[in-house]
Tab-separated table of C-alpha atoms in Angstrom:
chain	number	residue	atom	x	y	z
A	27	UNK	CA	43.533	-8.835	11.999
A	28	UNK	CA	43.030	-9.157	8.253
A	29	UNK	CA	43.519	-5.982	6.226
A	30	UNK	CA	40.320	-6.703	4.333
A	31	UNK	CA	36.956	-8.087	5.318
A	32	UNK	CA	34.971	-10.479	3.180
A	33	UNK	CA	31.329	-9.426	3.223
A	34	UNK	CA	28.132	-10.368	1.444
A	35	UNK	CA	26.208	-7.250	0.459
A	36	UNK	CA	22.779	-7.676	-1.135
A	37	UNK	CA	23.699	-11.197	-2.076
A	38	UNK	CA	27.002	-10.254	-3.744
A	39	UNK	CA	30.533	-10.790	-2.399
A	40	UNK	CA	32.212	-7.562	-1.371
A	41	UNK	CA	35.447	-6.507	0.279
A	42	UNK	CA	35.933	-3.691	2.746
A	43	UNK	CA	38.830	-2.383	4.801
A	44	UNK	CA	39.137	-3.825	8.277
A	45	UNK	CA	37.719	-1.467	10.871
A	46	UNK	CA	35.042	-0.070	8.518
A	47	UNK	CA	31.707	0.850	10.032
A	48	UNK	CA	28.332	0.187	8.387
A	49	UNK	CA	28.083	3.915	7.624
A	50	UNK	CA	31.495	3.782	5.868
A	51	UNK	CA	30.248	0.928	3.695
A	52	UNK	CA	26.982	2.660	2.808
A	53	UNK	CA	28.812	5.858	1.899
A	54	UNK	CA	31.395	3.941	-0.125
A	55	UNK	CA	28.541	2.877	-2.392
A	56	UNK	CA	27.598	6.546	-2.802
A	57	UNK	CA	24.361	6.056	-0.840
A	58	UNK	CA	22.788	8.499	1.565
A	59	UNK	CA	22.470	6.653	4.898
A	60	UNK	CA	19.284	8.646	5.559
A	61	UNK	CA	17.545	7.011	2.583
A	62	UNK	CA	18.326	3.361	3.225
A	63	UNK	CA	17.889	0.719	5.898
A	64	UNK	CA	20.483	-1.881	6.757
A	65	UNK	CA	20.141	-5.392	8.081
A	66	UNK	CA	23.293	-7.043	9.432
A	67	UNK	CA	23.319	-10.808	9.879
A	68	UNK	CA	19.536	-10.911	9.967
A	69	UNK	CA	19.024	-8.114	12.502
A	70	UNK	CA	18.113	-4.472	11.865
A	71	UNK	CA	21.050	-2.109	12.263
A	72	UNK	CA	19.425	1.014	13.753
A	73	UNK	CA	20.281	4.114	11.744
A	74	UNK	CA	21.585	5.926	14.816
A	75	UNK	CA	24.237	3.247	15.284
A	76	UNK	CA	25.461	2.854	11.684
A	77	UNK	CA	28.616	4.871	12.319
A	78	UNK	CA	29.392	2.973	15.522
A	79	UNK	CA	28.992	-0.616	14.360
A	80	UNK	CA	32.282	-2.063	13.085
A	81	UNK	CA	31.899	-4.681	10.370
A	82	UNK	CA	33.169	-8.177	11.011
A	83	UNK	CA	34.642	-10.661	8.544
A	84	UNK	CA	31.869	-12.757	6.970
A	85	UNK	CA	29.079	-10.294	7.772
A	86	UNK	CA	25.969	-10.582	5.621
A	87	UNK	CA	24.375	-7.211	4.905
A	88	UNK	CA	21.174	-6.152	3.214
A	89	UNK	CA	20.867	-2.525	2.149
A	90	UNK	CA	17.317	-1.650	1.095
A	91	UNK	CA	15.328	1.384	0.060
A	92	UNK	CA	11.860	2.219	-1.208
A	93	UNK	CA	10.942	1.549	-4.799
A	94	UNK	CA	7.677	1.722	-6.715
A	95	UNK	CA	5.221	-1.008	-5.807
A	96	UNK	CA	1.530	-1.810	-5.524
B	29	UNK	CA	-27.980	19.503	4.165
B	30	UNK	CA	-27.936	21.897	1.242
B	31	UNK	CA	-25.581	22.264	-1.679
B	32	UNK	CA	-25.034	25.879	-0.648
B	33	UNK	CA	-23.302	25.142	2.660
B	34	UNK	CA	-21.062	22.579	0.979
B	35	UNK	CA	-20.534	20.831	4.294
B	36	UNK	CA	-20.884	17.574	2.377
B	37	UNK	CA	-17.691	18.441	0.545
B	38	UNK	CA	-15.621	17.764	3.654
B	39	UNK	CA	-15.758	14.001	3.875
B	40	UNK	CA	-12.546	12.800	5.417
B	41	UNK	CA	-11.759	9.365	6.813
B	42	UNK	CA	-9.482	8.255	9.615
B	43	UNK	CA	-7.214	5.242	9.933
B	44	UNK	CA	-5.321	4.604	13.168
B	45	UNK	CA	-5.921	8.209	14.234
B	46	UNK	CA	-4.647	9.717	10.976
B	47	UNK	CA	-7.129	11.661	8.895
B	48	UNK	CA	-7.122	11.881	5.115
B	49	UNK	CA	-9.368	13.635	2.628
B	50	UNK	CA	-8.623	11.467	-0.375
B	51	UNK	CA	-10.142	7.993	-0.344
B	52	UNK	CA	-8.007	6.811	-3.224
B	53	UNK	CA	-4.699	5.129	-2.402
B	54	UNK	CA	-2.468	4.430	-5.366
B	55	UNK	CA	0.444	2.106	-5.957
B	56	UNK	CA	3.738	3.231	-7.445
B	57	UNK	CA	4.615	0.197	-9.572
B	58	UNK	CA	4.498	-0.489	-13.308
B	59	UNK	CA	4.822	3.133	-14.475
B	60	UNK	CA	6.908	4.118	-17.507
B	61	UNK	CA	9.140	6.246	-15.298
B	62	UNK	CA	9.161	8.007	-11.943
B	63	UNK	CA	8.032	11.325	-13.431
B	64	UNK	CA	4.864	9.763	-14.891
B	65	UNK	CA	4.337	7.997	-11.610
B	66	UNK	CA	4.497	11.283	-9.666
B	67	UNK	CA	2.148	12.974	-12.149
B	68	UNK	CA	-0.378	10.134	-11.773
B	69	UNK	CA	-0.304	10.446	-7.979
B	70	UNK	CA	-1.052	14.158	-8.356
B	71	UNK	CA	-3.849	13.558	-10.889
B	72	UNK	CA	-5.399	10.958	-8.588
B	73	UNK	CA	-5.274	13.439	-5.703
B	74	UNK	CA	-3.854	10.609	-3.612
B	75	UNK	CA	-2.513	11.394	-0.135
B	76	UNK	CA	-1.187	7.870	0.439
B	77	UNK	CA	0.958	5.776	-1.891
B	78	UNK	CA	2.060	2.193	-1.450
B	79	UNK	CA	5.748	1.526	-1.914
B	80	UNK	CA	7.880	-1.604	-1.988
B	81	UNK	CA	11.084	-2.301	-0.070
B	82	UNK	CA	13.858	-3.725	-2.208
B	83	UNK	CA	17.615	-4.124	-2.257
B	84	UNK	CA	19.523	-1.049	-3.406
B	85	UNK	CA	21.221	-1.747	-6.731
B	86	UNK	CA	24.767	-1.349	-5.442
B	87	UNK	CA	26.215	-1.520	-8.950
B	88	UNK	CA	24.183	1.583	-9.861
B	89	UNK	CA	23.590	3.480	-6.607
B	90	UNK	CA	23.026	6.769	-8.438
B	91	UNK	CA	19.879	5.478	-10.180
B	92	UNK	CA	16.919	7.833	-9.607
B	93	UNK	CA	15.033	7.158	-6.394
B	94	UNK	CA	11.291	7.225	-5.790
B	95	UNK	CA	11.780	9.650	-2.903
B	96	UNK	CA	13.295	12.181	-5.347
B	97	UNK	CA	9.993	12.286	-7.269
B	98	UNK	CA	7.325	11.683	-4.630
B	99	UNK	CA	8.122	13.623	-1.473
B	100	UNK	CA	7.465	11.483	1.622
B	101	UNK	CA	6.898	14.689	3.592
B	102	UNK	CA	3.914	15.577	1.401
B	103	UNK	CA	2.546	12.141	0.522
B	104	UNK	CA	2.204	9.376	3.101
B	105	UNK	CA	4.308	6.381	2.165
B	106	UNK	CA	2.640	3.082	2.978
B	107	UNK	CA	5.382	0.438	2.813
B	108	UNK	CA	3.995	-2.875	1.610
B	109	UNK	CA	5.150	-6.458	1.728
B	110	UNK	CA	4.142	-7.398	-1.812
B	111	UNK	CA	6.151	-10.378	-2.975
B	112	UNK	CA	6.349	-11.925	0.517
B	113	UNK	CA	5.055	-15.478	0.805
B	114	UNK	CA	5.666	-16.072	4.529
B	115	UNK	CA	4.852	-14.170	7.718
B	116	UNK	CA	8.558	-14.143	8.522
B	117	UNK	CA	9.506	-12.413	5.248
B	118	UNK	CA	6.709	-9.864	5.626
B	119	UNK	CA	7.719	-9.005	9.188
B	120	UNK	CA	11.386	-8.694	8.197
B	121	UNK	CA	10.475	-6.420	5.278
B	122	UNK	CA	8.378	-4.093	7.436
B	123	UNK	CA	10.999	-3.879	10.164
B	124	UNK	CA	13.421	-2.662	7.473
B	125	UNK	CA	10.778	-0.287	6.109
B	126	UNK	CA	10.257	1.232	9.549
B	127	UNK	CA	14.003	1.724	9.893
B	128	UNK	CA	14.299	3.260	6.421
B	129	UNK	CA	11.388	5.649	6.713
B	130	UNK	CA	10.287	5.714	10.308
B	131	UNK	CA	6.701	4.833	9.416
B	132	UNK	CA	4.583	2.495	11.486
B	133	UNK	CA	1.473	2.630	9.252
B	134	UNK	CA	2.124	-0.233	6.837
B	135	UNK	CA	0.426	-2.462	4.316
B	136	UNK	CA	0.674	-6.137	5.158
B	137	UNK	CA	0.277	-8.603	2.329
B	138	UNK	CA	1.313	-12.249	2.512
B	139	UNK	CA	0.723	-14.112	-0.704
B	140	UNK	CA	-0.224	-17.763	-1.030
B	141	UNK	CA	0.821	-18.565	-4.590
B	142	UNK	CA	2.231	-16.800	-7.637
B	143	UNK	CA	-0.520	-17.851	-10.053
B	144	UNK	CA	-3.427	-16.145	-8.258
B	145	UNK	CA	-1.517	-13.901	-5.803
B	146	UNK	CA	-4.286	-14.824	-3.380
B	147	UNK	CA	-3.490	-13.955	0.232
B	148	UNK	CA	-2.367	-16.729	2.577
B	149	UNK	CA	-4.630	-15.885	5.493
B	150	UNK	CA	-2.921	-18.191	8.005
B	151	UNK	CA	0.419	-16.449	7.450
B	152	UNK	CA	-1.258	-13.037	7.165
B	153	UNK	CA	-2.943	-13.415	10.576
B	154	UNK	CA	0.296	-14.611	12.160
B	155	UNK	CA	2.218	-11.633	10.756
B	156	UNK	CA	-0.538	-9.183	11.747
B	157	UNK	CA	-0.369	-10.277	15.394
B	158	UNK	CA	3.411	-10.004	15.560
B	159	UNK	CA	3.490	-6.614	13.841
B	160	UNK	CA	0.727	-5.143	16.013
B	161	UNK	CA	2.649	-6.392	19.044
B	162	UNK	CA	5.718	-4.501	17.821
B	163	UNK	CA	3.784	-1.249	17.513
B	164	UNK	CA	3.097	-1.376	13.795
B	165	UNK	CA	-0.269	-0.212	12.446
B	166	UNK	CA	-1.025	-2.807	9.771
B	167	UNK	CA	-3.522	-2.199	6.988
B	168	UNK	CA	-4.075	-5.706	5.758
B	169	UNK	CA	-4.683	-7.119	2.279
B	170	UNK	CA	-7.019	-10.098	2.647
B	171	UNK	CA	-9.628	-12.377	1.154
B	172	UNK	CA	-13.179	-11.044	0.809
B	173	UNK	CA	-14.376	-13.083	3.787
B	174	UNK	CA	-16.221	-11.341	6.639
B	175	UNK	CA	-14.922	-13.850	9.203
B	176	UNK	CA	-11.301	-13.448	8.092
B	177	UNK	CA	-11.591	-9.656	8.370
B	178	UNK	CA	-13.000	-9.966	11.922
B	179	UNK	CA	-10.079	-12.176	12.876
B	180	UNK	CA	-7.688	-9.604	11.421
B	181	UNK	CA	-9.292	-6.866	13.513
B	182	UNK	CA	-8.780	-9.004	16.607
B	183	UNK	CA	-5.155	-9.488	15.547
B	184	UNK	CA	-4.601	-5.715	15.489
B	185	UNK	CA	-5.347	-4.689	11.890
B	186	UNK	CA	-6.076	-0.949	11.690
B	187	UNK	CA	-7.797	-1.410	8.323
B	188	UNK	CA	-8.912	-4.431	6.325
B	189	UNK	CA	-8.383	-4.449	2.576
B	190	UNK	CA	-10.242	-7.259	0.816
B	191	UNK	CA	-9.522	-7.986	-2.810
B	192	UNK	CA	-12.205	-7.195	-5.382
B	193	UNK	CA	-10.544	-9.613	-7.816
B	194	UNK	CA	-7.003	-10.985	-8.195
B	195	UNK	CA	-4.138	-8.446	-8.110
B	196	UNK	CA	-3.508	-6.891	-11.519
B	197	UNK	CA	-6.507	-8.639	-13.132
B	198	UNK	CA	-8.724	-5.594	-13.683
B	199	UNK	CA	-11.797	-7.816	-13.373
B	200	UNK	CA	-13.704	-5.473	-11.054
B	201	UNK	CA	-15.560	-6.299	-7.833
B	202	UNK	CA	-16.443	-9.988	-8.217
B	203	UNK	CA	-18.427	-10.450	-5.023
B	204	UNK	CA	-20.442	-7.463	-3.914
B	205	UNK	CA	-22.221	-9.542	-1.273
B	206	UNK	CA	-19.073	-10.354	0.690
B	207	UNK	CA	-17.652	-6.827	0.385
B	208	UNK	CA	-20.949	-5.469	1.718
B	209	UNK	CA	-20.945	-7.982	4.595
B	210	UNK	CA	-17.385	-6.950	5.491
B	211	UNK	CA	-18.359	-3.261	5.485
B	212	UNK	CA	-21.385	-3.923	7.726
B	213	UNK	CA	-19.366	-5.905	10.247
B	214	UNK	CA	-16.112	-3.962	10.365
B	215	UNK	CA	-15.083	-1.592	13.148
B	216	UNK	CA	-12.018	-0.450	11.192
B	217	UNK	CA	-11.880	1.142	7.725
B	218	UNK	CA	-12.511	-1.182	4.776
B	219	UNK	CA	-10.716	-0.540	1.490
B	220	UNK	CA	-11.015	-2.612	-1.642
B	221	UNK	CA	-7.458	-3.494	-2.611
B	222	UNK	CA	-6.850	-5.169	-5.968
B	223	UNK	CA	-9.026	-6.055	-8.913
B	224	UNK	CA	-10.236	-2.613	-9.966
B	225	UNK	CA	-9.972	-2.225	-13.742
B	226	UNK	CA	-11.800	0.956	-14.585
B	227	UNK	CA	-13.616	3.866	-12.990
B	228	UNK	CA	-16.985	2.141	-12.566
B	229	UNK	CA	-15.292	-0.616	-10.505
B	230	UNK	CA	-13.985	1.997	-8.078
B	231	UNK	CA	-17.437	3.579	-7.910
B	232	UNK	CA	-18.997	0.179	-7.119
B	233	UNK	CA	-16.574	-0.329	-4.214
B	234	UNK	CA	-17.497	3.063	-2.794
B	235	UNK	CA	-21.241	2.544	-3.340
B	236	UNK	CA	-20.956	-0.638	-1.271
B	237	UNK	CA	-19.823	1.572	1.619
B	238	UNK	CA	-16.094	1.012	1.526
B	239	UNK	CA	-13.981	3.747	3.109
B	240	UNK	CA	-11.578	3.785	0.190
B	241	UNK	CA	-10.016	1.998	-2.729
B	242	UNK	CA	-6.409	1.021	-3.366
B	243	UNK	CA	-5.220	0.430	-6.916
B	244	UNK	CA	-2.098	0.368	-9.051
B	245	UNK	CA	-2.402	-1.481	-12.354
B	246	UNK	CA	-5.704	0.098	-13.430
B	247	UNK	CA	-3.975	3.485	-13.587
B	248	UNK	CA	-0.448	2.436	-14.555
B	249	UNK	CA	-1.528	0.197	-17.441
B	250	UNK	CA	-4.137	2.556	-18.906
B	251	UNK	CA	-3.051	3.964	-22.266
B	252	UNK	CA	-3.264	7.428	-20.702
B	253	UNK	CA	-2.424	6.877	-17.032
B	254	UNK	CA	-2.883	10.526	-15.994
B	255	UNK	CA	-6.382	10.683	-17.437
B	256	UNK	CA	-7.278	7.373	-15.774
B	257	UNK	CA	-5.909	8.686	-12.472
B	258	UNK	CA	-8.274	11.627	-12.802
B	259	UNK	CA	-11.145	9.273	-13.728
B	260	UNK	CA	-10.471	7.172	-10.618
B	261	UNK	CA	-10.432	10.258	-8.401
B	262	UNK	CA	-13.829	11.299	-9.737
B	263	UNK	CA	-15.228	7.748	-9.559
B	264	UNK	CA	-14.219	7.338	-5.918
B	265	UNK	CA	-15.828	10.686	-5.083
B	266	UNK	CA	-18.946	9.865	-7.117
B	267	UNK	CA	-19.311	6.444	-5.525
B	268	UNK	CA	-18.859	7.904	-2.052
B	269	UNK	CA	-21.520	10.564	-2.625
B	270	UNK	CA	-23.882	7.959	-4.093
B	271	UNK	CA	-23.401	5.776	-0.999
B	272	UNK	CA	-23.992	8.663	1.410
B	273	UNK	CA	-26.994	9.970	-0.511
B	274	UNK	CA	-28.875	6.681	-0.095
B	275	UNK	CA	-29.801	5.270	-3.447
B	276	UNK	CA	-33.381	4.682	-4.612
B	277	UNK	CA	-34.937	1.263	-4.249
B	278	UNK	CA	-35.008	-0.913	-7.342
B	279	UNK	CA	-38.341	-1.932	-8.914
B	280	UNK	CA	-39.255	-4.802	-11.162
B	281	UNK	CA	-41.241	-2.641	-13.581
B	282	UNK	CA	-41.254	0.881	-14.992
B	283	UNK	CA	-42.341	3.930	-13.013
B	284	UNK	CA	-42.918	7.108	-15.068
B	285	UNK	CA	-41.073	10.250	-14.101
B	286	UNK	CA	-43.627	12.612	-15.659
B	287	UNK	CA	-47.054	13.050	-13.973
B	288	UNK	CA	-49.861	10.899	-15.344
B	289	UNK	CA	-52.486	13.552	-14.477
B	290	UNK	CA	-53.268	16.225	-17.076
B	291	UNK	CA	-52.288	14.180	-20.094
B	292	UNK	CA	-53.808	15.682	-23.247
């Protein structure tokens, strides 16, 4: 098992420790998991499971929130 | 009904079982900053705001957030799909929005081209059906076509929102005939979405019998956005009262208001 995972987060390459959960990643960015939504490899990652889902090498993640819009 | 009992003052409307008193929905884009944005929402008396779903800026995660200025517990957030050009993108965006905020009342908008931002009705209908099937309550931005709005209702739209003119154009209601036809035929609320430039445009939409008006640029790009927000609030109320009061018939020639009898 690699010590680090290669991820794509919001279109940018990113590295995370092996064994990290989605919640770990979100918190590492200083984000409140209650204020964002996460898509992992094209599928919604339900908020209730963020702490339970372990990231895999090559995962593609989208972290979104609400911004002003018309 | 008399002025004294003021029962006419309570004029709420209901979309998908949710009741609101304000008939003005405002966008949250294009403002100078989030504080001005929040002040404009308050001045407009809006109970619903449209919001966009975008990637978090992970290089600056501490940037101020909309939710810090406009409290989603006090103001209903209506996540929109502005910027989506396919049904697939719109559906994906709203699934994320539901996960982020838990809201199923959403604004669906699938655009056809960047130049006009006209809705792509084929993709819009497709997305509406899928979303309704997944339990979403889509309020749908659409062309001002009474057949298209009927088809949207059949596809599960909880409100239809025809454009008055292209998004951000401020040209006002271009086709009163089609908006009126949509209002007459609709079984769900009708809101003019897009094209309003100034207060009289909002009043026209309401005088045509629309249930509400949705706008962003007309307030955000006014030189004094807070004053324009207030103007729009009053215009929507004025237009609504004018519609309910039943306007006079028009005549081709003059008709004096003072009695002709007893002239000296």
